[in-house]
PDB file of C-alpha atoms and ligand atoms in Angstrom:
ATOM      1  CA  MET G   1      -0.130   0.279   0.154  1.00 71.00           C
ATOM      2  CA  VAL G   2       1.287   3.316  -0.547  1.00 86.00           C
ATOM      3  CA  SER G   3       2.106   5.094   2.549  1.00 93.00           C
ATOM      4  CA  TYR G   4      -0.126   7.827   3.819  1.00 97.00           C
ATOM      5  CA  ASP G   5       0.619  11.558   2.911  1.00 97.00           C
ATOM      6  CA  SER G   6       0.734  14.090   5.235  1.00 97.00           C
ATOM      7  CA  ALA G   7       0.069  16.921   2.993  1.00 98.00           C
ATOM      8  CA  ASN G   8      -3.652  15.909   2.428  1.00 98.00           C
ATOM      9  CA  ILE G   9      -6.448  18.141   2.763  1.00 98.00           C
ATOM     10  CA  PHE G  10      -7.921  16.681   5.080  1.00 98.00           C
ATOM     11  CA  ALA G  11      -4.519  16.361   7.404  1.00 98.00           C
ATOM     12  CA  LYS G  12      -4.460  20.536   6.487  1.00 98.00           C
ATOM     13  CA  ILE G  13      -7.715  20.576   8.161  1.00 98.00           C
ATOM     14  CA  ILE G  14      -7.127  19.084  11.043  1.00 98.00           C
ATOM     15  CA  ARG G  15      -3.878  21.403  11.531  1.00 98.00           C
ATOM     16  CA  GLY G  16      -6.301  24.678  10.978  1.00 98.00           C
ATOM     17  CA  GLU G  17      -4.068  24.824   7.886  1.00 98.00           C
ATOM     18  CA  ILE G  18      -7.361  25.532   5.363  1.00 97.00           C
ATOM     19  CA  PRO G  19     -10.976  26.205   6.775  1.00 97.00           C
ATOM     20  CA  ALA G  20     -13.654  23.364   7.223  1.00 98.00           C
ATOM     21  CA  VAL G  21     -17.004  23.975   7.797  1.00 98.00           C
ATOM     22  CA  LYS G  22     -16.819  21.963  11.836  1.00 98.00           C
ATOM     23  CA  VAL G  23     -20.113  20.100  13.484  1.00 98.00           C
ATOM     24  CA  TYR G  24     -17.613  18.979  15.857  1.00 98.00           C
ATOM     25  CA  GLU G  25     -14.561  17.915  17.974  1.00 98.00           C
ATOM     26  CA  ASP G  26     -12.332  16.451  19.861  1.00 98.00           C
ATOM     27  CA  ASP G  27      -8.810  15.216  21.506  1.00 98.00           C
ATOM     28  CA  ASP G  28      -8.875  12.169  18.588  1.00 98.00           C
ATOM     29  CA  ILE G  29     -12.123  13.497  16.210  1.00 98.00           C
ATOM     30  CA  LEU G  30     -13.042  15.765  13.115  1.00 98.00           C
ATOM     31  CA  ALA G  31     -16.342  15.605  12.536  1.00 98.00           C
ATOM     32  CA  PHE G  32     -17.125  18.658   9.002  1.00 98.00           C
ATOM     33  CA  MET G  33     -20.004  19.735   6.604  1.00 98.00           C
ATOM     34  CA  ASP G  34     -19.361  17.620   3.608  1.00 98.00           C
ATOM     35  CA  VAL G  35     -18.016  21.994   0.413  1.00 97.00           C
ATOM     36  CA  MET G  36     -20.328  18.729  -1.578  1.00 96.00           C
ATOM     37  CA  PRO G  37     -22.916  16.978  -0.478  1.00 97.00           C
ATOM     38  CA  GLN G  38     -24.479  14.862  -1.338  1.00 96.00           C
ATOM     39  CA  SER G  39     -27.700  15.132   0.476  1.00 96.00           C
ATOM     40  CA  ASP G  40     -28.228  18.177   2.748  1.00 96.00           C
ATOM     41  CA  GLY G  41     -27.273  17.945   6.261  1.00 98.00           C
ATOM     42  CA  HIS G  42     -23.068  15.801   3.955  1.00 98.00           C
ATOM     43  CA  THR G  43     -21.263  15.042   7.045  1.00 98.00           C
ATOM     44  CA  LEU G  44     -17.557  14.186   7.137  1.00 98.00           C
ATOM     45  CA  VAL G  45     -16.480  12.182  10.161  1.00 98.00           C
ATOM     46  CA  VAL G  46     -12.464  12.276  10.223  1.00 98.00           C
ATOM     47  CA  PRO G  47      -9.957  10.491  13.157  1.00 98.00           C
ATOM     48  CA  LYS G  48      -6.901  13.096  13.394  1.00 98.00           C
ATOM     49  CA  ALA G  49      -4.467   9.707  13.571  1.00 98.00           C
ATOM     50  CA  PRO G  50      -2.949  10.066  11.069  1.00 98.00           C
ATOM     51  CA  SER G  51      -3.502   6.542   8.282  1.00 98.00           C
ATOM     52  CA  ARG G  52      -5.259   6.565   4.702  1.00 98.00           C
ATOM     53  CA  ASN G  53      -7.535   4.372   5.041  1.00 98.00           C
ATOM     54  CA  LEU G  54      -9.319   1.479   7.303  1.00 98.00           C
ATOM     55  CA  LEU G  55      -6.641  -0.593   5.861  1.00 97.00           C
ATOM     56  CA  ASP G  56      -3.890   1.295   7.536  1.00 97.00           C
ATOM     57  CA  ALA G  57      -5.216   2.658  10.532  1.00 98.00           C
ATOM     58  CA  ASP G  58      -4.823   1.143  14.380  1.00 98.00           C
ATOM     59  CA  PRO G  59      -8.114  -0.810  15.075  1.00 98.00           C
ATOM     60  CA  GLU G  60      -8.037   1.741  18.128  1.00 98.00           C
ATOM     61  CA  THR G  61      -8.547   4.403  15.481  1.00 98.00           C
ATOM     62  CA  VAL G  62     -11.218   2.983  14.571  1.00 98.00           C
ATOM     63  CA  THR G  63     -12.596   1.678  17.689  1.00 98.00           C
ATOM     64  CA  THR G  64     -12.502   5.940  18.039  1.00 98.00           C
ATOM     65  CA  LEU G  65     -14.022   6.476  14.670  1.00 98.00           C
ATOM     66  CA  PHE G  66     -16.802   4.527  14.588  1.00 98.00           C
ATOM     67  CA  ALA G  67     -18.302   5.169  18.083  1.00 98.00           C
ATOM     68  CA  ALA G  68     -18.082   9.417  16.917  1.00 98.00           C
ATOM     69  CA  VAL G  69     -20.186   8.281  14.209  1.00 98.00           C
ATOM     70  CA  GLN G  70     -22.886   6.213  15.880  1.00 98.00           C
ATOM     71  CA  ARG G  71     -23.010   9.787  17.647  1.00 98.00           C
ATOM     72  CA  ILE G  72     -23.201  12.033  15.144  1.00 98.00           C
ATOM     73  CA  ALA G  73     -24.886  10.451  12.919  1.00 98.00           C
ATOM     74  CA  SER G  74     -27.530  10.358  15.396  1.00 98.00           C
ATOM     75  CA  ALA G  75     -27.307  13.326  15.964  1.00 98.00           C
ATOM     76  CA  VAL G  76     -27.008  13.721  12.075  1.00 98.00           C
ATOM     77  CA  LYS G  77     -30.818  11.865  11.505  1.00 98.00           C
ATOM     78  CA  ASN G  78     -32.428  13.564  14.287  1.00 98.00           C
ATOM     79  CA  ALA G  79     -30.850  17.769  13.101  1.00 98.00           C
ATOM     80  CA  PHE G  80     -32.753  17.061   9.184  1.00 98.00           C
ATOM     81  CA  ASN G  81     -35.461  14.566  10.511  1.00 98.00           C
ATOM     82  CA  ALA G  82     -33.771  12.053   7.064  1.00 98.00           C
ATOM     83  CA  ASP G  83     -35.700   8.994   7.162  1.00 98.00           C
ATOM     84  CA  GLY G  84     -32.749   6.711   6.543  1.00 98.00           C
ATOM     85  CA  LEU G  85     -28.838   7.852   6.735  1.00 98.00           C
ATOM     86  CA  MET G  86     -26.313   5.817   3.917  1.00 98.00           C
ATOM     87  CA  ILE G  87     -22.669   5.728   5.501  1.00 98.00           C
ATOM     88  CA  VAL G  88     -20.052   5.138   3.297  1.00 98.00           C
ATOM     89  CA  GLN G  89     -16.226   4.419   3.827  1.00 98.00           C
ATOM     90  CA  TYR G  90     -14.117   4.286   1.086  1.00 98.00           C
ATOM     91  CA  ASN G  91     -11.046   2.942   0.306  1.00 98.00           C
ATOM     92  CA  GLU G  92      -8.115   3.377  -2.894  1.00 97.00           C
ATOM     93  CA  ALA G  93      -9.023   4.690  -5.820  1.00 97.00           C
ATOM     94  CA  PRO G  94     -10.645   2.603  -7.373  1.00 97.00           C
ATOM     95  CA  ALA G  95     -13.151   2.090  -4.729  1.00 97.00           C
ATOM     96  CA  GLY G  96     -13.853   6.000  -4.736  1.00 95.00           C
ATOM     97  CA  GLN G  97     -11.530   7.595  -2.168  1.00 97.00           C
ATOM     98  CA  THR G  98     -10.480  10.599  -3.327  1.00 96.00           C
ATOM     99  CA  VAL G  99      -8.818  11.495  -0.203  1.00 98.00           C
ATOM    100  CA  PHE G 100      -6.222   9.420   1.572  1.00 98.00           C
ATOM    101  CA  HIS G 101      -7.363  10.491   5.314  1.00 98.00           C
ATOM    102  CA  LEU G 102      -9.774   8.102   7.017  1.00 98.00           C
ATOM    103  CA  HIS G 103     -13.361   9.634   6.801  1.00 98.00           C
ATOM    104  CA  VAL G 104     -16.318   8.871   7.446  1.00 98.00           C
ATOM    105  CA  HIS G 105     -19.389   9.892   5.591  1.00 98.00           C
ATOM    106  CA  ILE G 106     -22.729  10.187   7.509  1.00 98.00           C
ATOM    107  CA  VAL G 107     -25.406  11.330   3.980  1.00 98.00           C
ATOM    108  CA  PRO G 108     -29.268  12.065   5.448  1.00 98.00           C
ATOM    109  CA  CYS G 109     -31.636  10.055   2.572  1.00 98.00           C
ATOM    110  CA  PHE G 110     -35.343  10.768   1.675  1.00 97.00           C
ATOM    111  CA  GLU G 111     -37.737   9.609   0.556  1.00 97.00           C
ATOM    112  CA  GLY G 112     -38.669  10.667  -2.917  1.00 96.00           C
ATOM    113  CA  ILE G 113     -34.909  12.700  -3.631  1.00 94.00           C
ATOM    114  CA  GLU G 114     -31.866  10.915  -5.313  1.00 94.00           C
ATOM    115  CA  LEU G 115     -28.635  11.482  -3.267  1.00 94.00           C
ATOM    116  CA  ARG G 116     -26.345  13.936  -5.501  1.00 91.00           C
ATOM    117  CA  GLY G 117     -23.159  12.201  -7.375  1.00 89.00           C
ATOM    118  CA  HIS G 118     -20.171  11.929  -5.254  1.00 87.00           C
ATOM    119  CA  ALA G 119     -18.043  14.325  -4.886  1.00 81.00           C
ATOM    120  CA  THR G 120     -19.423  15.834  -8.040  1.00 82.00           C
ATOM    121  CA  GLY G 121     -22.838  17.606  -6.838  1.00 72.00           C
ATOM    122  CA  GLY G 122     -21.139  20.946  -6.462  1.00 84.00           C
ATOM    123  CA  PHE G 123     -19.996  23.398  -3.968  1.00 93.00           C
ATOM    124  CA  ALA G 124     -21.920  24.565  -1.171  1.00 94.00           C
ATOM    125  CA  ASP G 125     -23.042  27.927   0.180  1.00 95.00           C
ATOM    126  CA  PRO G 126     -20.647  27.871   3.067  1.00 96.00           C
ATOM    127  CA  ASP G 127     -23.452  30.446   4.875  1.00 97.00           C
ATOM    128  CA  ILE G 128     -26.523  27.075   3.920  1.00 97.00           C
ATOM    129  CA  LEU G 129     -23.255  24.879   5.116  1.00 98.00           C
ATOM    130  CA  ALA G 130     -22.512  26.641   8.553  1.00 98.00           C
ATOM    131  CA  LYS G 131     -26.511  26.714   9.224  1.00 98.00           C
ATOM    132  CA  HIS G 132     -25.869  22.971   9.217  1.00 98.00           C
ATOM    133  CA  ALA G 133     -23.296  22.558  10.771  1.00 98.00           C
ATOM    134  CA  ALA G 134     -25.363  24.707  13.624  1.00 98.00           C
ATOM    135  CA  ARG G 135     -28.564  22.702  13.375  1.00 98.00           C
ATOM    136  CA  ILE G 136     -26.502  19.476  13.751  1.00 98.00           C
ATOM    137  CA  ARG G 137     -23.861  20.733  17.111  1.00 98.00           C
ATOM    138  CA  ALA G 138     -28.323  21.671  19.005  1.00 98.00           C
ATOM    139  CA  ALA G 139     -28.970  17.649  18.276  1.00 98.00           C
ATOM    140  CA  LEU G 140     -25.788  16.107  19.644  1.00 98.00           C
ATOM    141  CA  GLN G 141     -26.360  18.696  22.394  1.00 95.00           C
ATOM    142  CA  LYS G 142     -29.543  17.485  22.777  1.00 93.00           C
ATOM    143  CA  ASP G 143     -28.411  14.020  23.122  1.00 83.00           C
ATOM    144  CA  SER G 144     -25.412  14.539  25.629  1.00 80.00           C
TER     145      SER G 144
HETATM  146  P1  LIG V 201     -13.665  10.935  -0.525  1.00 72.32           P
HETATM  147  O1  LIG V 201     -13.955   9.413  -2.171  1.00 72.32           O
HETATM  148  O2  LIG V 201     -12.614  11.010  -0.508  1.00 72.32           O
HETATM  149  O3  LIG V 201     -14.398   9.558   0.512  1.00 72.32           O
HETATM  150  O4  LIG V 201     -14.273  11.701  -0.373  1.00 72.32           O
HETATM  151  C1  LIG V 201     -13.349  12.256  -0.225  1.00 72.32           C
HETATM  152  C2  LIG V 201     -14.746  13.718   0.250  1.00 72.32           C
HETATM  153  O5  LIG V 201     -14.361  14.804   1.176  1.00 72.32           O
HETATM  154  C3  LIG V 201     -15.714  14.135  -0.873  1.00 72.32           C
HETATM  155  O6  LIG V 201     -17.521  13.660  -0.869  1.00 72.32           O
HETATM  156  C4  LIG V 201     -15.816  14.993  -1.441  1.00 72.32           C
HETATM  157  O7  LIG V 201     -16.491  16.153  -1.983  1.00 72.32           O
HETATM  158  C5  LIG V 201     -15.010  15.933  -0.391  1.00 72.32           C
HETATM  159  N1  LIG V 201     -14.067  17.157   0.035  1.00 72.32           N
HETATM  160  C6  LIG V 201     -13.203  17.088  -0.628  1.00 72.32           C
HETATM  161  N2  LIG V 201     -12.859  18.089  -0.568  1.00 72.32           N
HETATM  162  C7  LIG V 201     -12.642  19.055   0.211  1.00 72.32           C
HETATM  163  C8  LIG V 201     -12.520  20.304   1.346  1.00 72.32           C
HETATM  164  O8  LIG V 201     -11.560  20.599   1.338  1.00 72.32           O
HETATM  165  N3  LIG V 201     -13.230  20.064   2.635  1.00 72.32           N
HETATM  166  C9  LIG V 201     -14.344  19.758   2.179  1.00 72.32           C
HETATM  167  N4  LIG V 201     -15.524  20.013   3.545  1.00 72.32           N
HETATM  168  N5  LIG V 201     -14.729  18.558   2.485  1.00 72.32           N
HETATM  169  C10 LIG V 201     -13.873  18.106   0.951  1.00 72.32           C
END
């Protein structure tokens, strides 16, 4: 497997070198809005520990990551009153991975509404993403 490259865009977001619309952060995890959401509320959950994807991640990182994914997914579903959630994690380019730092997509799904394409749907308005993030943060607080 190709080794981890710390110049990837999510590592830059974790280091605070480029902005992101954040939903949740602690010592191990960062969650933020996807800039090209497949539906309203599309959130990415990222462990701060470096790995390309699931295949080279420490088991402890995976455990911490998926505990956070479960908690944030519930908040996303409540915040958007979604009918369902798609939870996706791609491993390597042939599978669809485009950013090579482990991350999990939380994509709200709504009856009768088709999802936009993966990383092809166009950039969302940052003001709208900020409003969506605020809704998810409020739902997280309610759950805690
Ligand atoms: P992957 O194919 O690697 O699972 O998906 C990467 C995701 O990151 C895509 O859904 C894409 O829209 C999103 N993305 C790419 N660049 C950025 C960025 O700079 N900021 C944020 N917030 N999301 C990004």
